[in-house]
XYZ file of C-alpha atoms in Angstrom:
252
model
C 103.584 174.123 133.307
C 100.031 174.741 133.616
C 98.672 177.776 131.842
C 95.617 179.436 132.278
C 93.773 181.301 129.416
C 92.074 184.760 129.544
C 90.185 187.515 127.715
C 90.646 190.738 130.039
C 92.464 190.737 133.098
C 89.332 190.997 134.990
C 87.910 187.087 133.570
C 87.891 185.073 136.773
C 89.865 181.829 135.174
C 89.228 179.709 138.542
C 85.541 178.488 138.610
C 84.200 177.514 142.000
C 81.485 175.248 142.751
C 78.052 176.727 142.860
C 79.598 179.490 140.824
C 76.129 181.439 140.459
C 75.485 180.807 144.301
C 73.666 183.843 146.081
C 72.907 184.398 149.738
C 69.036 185.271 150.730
C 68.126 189.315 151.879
C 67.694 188.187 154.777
C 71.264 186.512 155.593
C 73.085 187.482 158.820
C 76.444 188.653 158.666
C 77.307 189.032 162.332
C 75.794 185.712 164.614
C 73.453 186.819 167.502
C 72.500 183.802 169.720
C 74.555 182.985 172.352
C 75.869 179.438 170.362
C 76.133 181.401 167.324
C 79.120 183.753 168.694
C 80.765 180.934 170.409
C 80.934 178.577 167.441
C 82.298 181.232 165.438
C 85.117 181.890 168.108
C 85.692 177.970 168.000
C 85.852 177.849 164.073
C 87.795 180.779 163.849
C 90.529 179.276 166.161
C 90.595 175.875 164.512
C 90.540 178.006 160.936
C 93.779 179.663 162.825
C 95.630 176.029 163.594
C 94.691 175.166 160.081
C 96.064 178.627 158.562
C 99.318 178.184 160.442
C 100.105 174.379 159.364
C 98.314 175.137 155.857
C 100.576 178.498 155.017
C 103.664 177.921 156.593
C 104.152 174.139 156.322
C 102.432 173.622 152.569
C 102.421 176.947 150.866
C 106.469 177.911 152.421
C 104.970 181.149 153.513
C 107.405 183.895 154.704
C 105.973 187.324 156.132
C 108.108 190.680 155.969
C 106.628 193.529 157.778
C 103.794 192.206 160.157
C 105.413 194.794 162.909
C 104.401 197.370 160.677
C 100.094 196.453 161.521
C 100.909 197.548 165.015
C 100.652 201.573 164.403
C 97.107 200.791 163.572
C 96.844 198.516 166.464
C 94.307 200.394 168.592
C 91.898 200.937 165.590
C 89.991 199.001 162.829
C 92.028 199.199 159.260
C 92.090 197.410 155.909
C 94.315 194.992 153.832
C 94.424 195.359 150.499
C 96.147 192.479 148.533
C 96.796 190.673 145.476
C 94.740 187.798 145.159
C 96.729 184.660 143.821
C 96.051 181.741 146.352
C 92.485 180.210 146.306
C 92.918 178.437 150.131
C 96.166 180.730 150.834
C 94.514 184.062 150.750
C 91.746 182.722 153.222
C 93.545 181.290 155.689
C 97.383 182.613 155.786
C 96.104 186.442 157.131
C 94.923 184.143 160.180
C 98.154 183.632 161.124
C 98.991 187.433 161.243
C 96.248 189.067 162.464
C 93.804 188.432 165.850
C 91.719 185.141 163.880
C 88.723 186.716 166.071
C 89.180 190.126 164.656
C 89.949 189.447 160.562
C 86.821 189.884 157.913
C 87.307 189.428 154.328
C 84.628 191.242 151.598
C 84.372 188.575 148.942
C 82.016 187.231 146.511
C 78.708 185.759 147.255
C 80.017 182.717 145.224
C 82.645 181.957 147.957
C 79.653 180.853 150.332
C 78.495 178.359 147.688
C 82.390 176.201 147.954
C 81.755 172.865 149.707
C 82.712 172.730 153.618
C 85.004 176.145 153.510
C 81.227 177.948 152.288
C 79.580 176.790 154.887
C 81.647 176.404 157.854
C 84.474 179.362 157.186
C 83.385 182.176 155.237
C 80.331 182.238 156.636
C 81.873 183.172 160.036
C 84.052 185.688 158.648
C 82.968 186.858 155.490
C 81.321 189.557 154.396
C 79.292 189.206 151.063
C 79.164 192.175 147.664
C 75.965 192.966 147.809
C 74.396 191.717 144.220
C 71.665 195.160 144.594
C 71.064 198.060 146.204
C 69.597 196.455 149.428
C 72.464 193.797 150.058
C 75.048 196.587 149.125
C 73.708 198.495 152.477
C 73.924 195.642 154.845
C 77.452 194.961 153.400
C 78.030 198.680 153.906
C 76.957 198.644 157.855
C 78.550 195.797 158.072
C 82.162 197.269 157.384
C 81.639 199.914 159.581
C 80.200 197.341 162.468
C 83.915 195.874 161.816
C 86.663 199.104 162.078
C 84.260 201.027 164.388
C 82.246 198.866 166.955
C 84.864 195.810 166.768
C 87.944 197.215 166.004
C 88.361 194.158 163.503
C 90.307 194.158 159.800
C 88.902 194.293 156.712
C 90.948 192.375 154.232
C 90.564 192.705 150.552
C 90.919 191.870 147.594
C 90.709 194.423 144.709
C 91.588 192.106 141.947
C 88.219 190.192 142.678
C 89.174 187.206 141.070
C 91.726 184.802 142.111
C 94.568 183.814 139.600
C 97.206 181.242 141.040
C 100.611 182.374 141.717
C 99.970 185.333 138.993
C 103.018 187.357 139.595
C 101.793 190.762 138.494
C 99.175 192.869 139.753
C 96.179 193.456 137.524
C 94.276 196.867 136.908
C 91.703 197.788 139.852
C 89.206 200.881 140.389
C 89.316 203.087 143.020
C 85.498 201.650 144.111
C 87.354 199.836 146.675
C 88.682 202.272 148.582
C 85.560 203.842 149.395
C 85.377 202.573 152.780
C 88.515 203.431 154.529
C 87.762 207.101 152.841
C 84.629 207.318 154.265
C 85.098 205.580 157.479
C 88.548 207.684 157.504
C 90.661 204.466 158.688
C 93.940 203.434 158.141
C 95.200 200.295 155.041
C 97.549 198.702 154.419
C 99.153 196.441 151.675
C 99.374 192.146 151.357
C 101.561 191.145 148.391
C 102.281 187.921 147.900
C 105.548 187.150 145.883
C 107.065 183.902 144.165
C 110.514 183.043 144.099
C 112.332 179.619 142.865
C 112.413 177.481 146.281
C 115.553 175.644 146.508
C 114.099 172.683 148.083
C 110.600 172.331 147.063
C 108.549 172.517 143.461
C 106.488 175.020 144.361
C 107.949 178.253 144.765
C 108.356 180.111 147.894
C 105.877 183.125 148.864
C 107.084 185.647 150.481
C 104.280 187.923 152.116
C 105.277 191.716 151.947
C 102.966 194.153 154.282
C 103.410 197.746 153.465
C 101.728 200.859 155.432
C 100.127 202.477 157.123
C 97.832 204.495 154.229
C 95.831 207.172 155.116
C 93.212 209.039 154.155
C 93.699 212.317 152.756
C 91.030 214.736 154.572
C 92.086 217.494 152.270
C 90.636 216.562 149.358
C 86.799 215.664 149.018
C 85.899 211.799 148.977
C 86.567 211.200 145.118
C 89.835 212.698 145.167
C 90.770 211.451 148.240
C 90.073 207.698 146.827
C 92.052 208.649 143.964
C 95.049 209.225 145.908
C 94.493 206.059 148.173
C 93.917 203.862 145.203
C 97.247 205.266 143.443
C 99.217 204.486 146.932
C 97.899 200.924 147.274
C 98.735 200.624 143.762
C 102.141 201.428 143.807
C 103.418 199.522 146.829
C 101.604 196.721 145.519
C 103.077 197.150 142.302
C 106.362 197.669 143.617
C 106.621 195.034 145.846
C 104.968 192.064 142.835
C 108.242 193.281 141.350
C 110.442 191.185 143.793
C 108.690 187.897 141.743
C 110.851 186.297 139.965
C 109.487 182.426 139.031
C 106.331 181.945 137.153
C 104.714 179.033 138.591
C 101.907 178.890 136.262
C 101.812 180.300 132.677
C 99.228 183.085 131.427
C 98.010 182.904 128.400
C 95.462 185.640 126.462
C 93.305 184.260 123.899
């Protein structure tokens, strides 16, 4: 069994080529020529293909509760998950939400990976701004998504990936600023692992929970306090249905 060694539950134990890699001021989230938007439709359908044979074929992916995304169908929302596959959390939400619609928030890092930086994430990523200037266009950029596009905001709280970690480590409440103040709908992603009884790896099964709304009774701080202890609890709850360790954790 392979373990994996850490410090605080917030060390990223997965390093990534380029791992210091960091976009220019001037990079452009959305594409605006003509070829731009129609080579991001075309990679976002092959990324699609690729999801389904990757997730369901490789990774024995099973998802419970994909009916639930359609009471939020009309409207832009976000998924909040647990992040424990490095190519599985990328590509598997293709395969249950519109692949021309879905927008992950992830770190600038993830642009520096060979071939998935450059012709995936670029296309549907959207980069943590590393100052104040970058942390605007991110911020515009979200809205752009659940406002003007109707689109889905997936992420991931945890920040860092750990593989097949079975528990769901500590998070703030930062992160659920924007459905607060953009007063839109989330919902949960938590992927479990169970022995399979046919392969080595175990099987993942894909729980979405929701909708989660906003509470416009409270002011924007408490209302993200309330969010953040929802998401928290299904995702806890849910992490609970894990029951083989894959990999082993180890702290120093």
């Amino acid at each position: 069994m392979k373990t994996y060694y850490y410090e605080k539950t917030t060390d990223d134990v997965v390093n990534s080529a380029q791992q210091d890699f960091s976009l220019p001021d001037d990079y452009a989230i959305f594409p605006t020529s003509l070829s731009g938007r129609i080579w991001n439709k075309i990679v976002r359908a092959l990324a699609c293909g690729f999801g389904f044979i990757y997730s369901r074929l490789f990774l024995h992916t099973h998802i419970v509760g994909k009916d639930k995304l359609k009471k939020a169908a009309d409207q832009g929302y976000f998924v909040y998950g647990n992040h424990t596959q490095p190519m599985g959390d990328v590509f598997t939400p293709l395969t249950v939400v519109s692949c021309q619609k879905m927008y992950a928030i992830a770190d600038q890092a993830n642009w520096g990976i060979p071939f998935i930086g450059k012709y995936l994430v670029r296309y549907g990523g959207l980069p943590v701004g590393k100052d104040i200037k970058q942390s605007i266009k991110l911020l515009k950029a979200v809205k752009k998504v659940i406002r003007q596009k109707n689109g889905v905001v997936l992420i991931y709280p945890e920040a860092h990936v750990w593989p097949y970690y079975t528990r769901i480590r500590p998070f703030t409440d930062t992160s659920m600023y924007f459905p607060v103040a953009l007063n839109a709908p989330s919902f949960t992603w938590t992927s479990t692992y169970t022995r399979s009884k046919f392969f080595k790896r175990p099987k993942i099964t894909v729980y979405i929970d929701g909708p989660f709304y906003p509470d416009k009774n409270l002011n924007k701080k408490q209302a993200q306090a309330k969010l953040h202890e929802q998401i928290w609890k299904s995702l806890v709850s849910r992490a609970k249905l894990s029951n083989y360790n894959y990999y082993h954790y180890q702290k120093k």
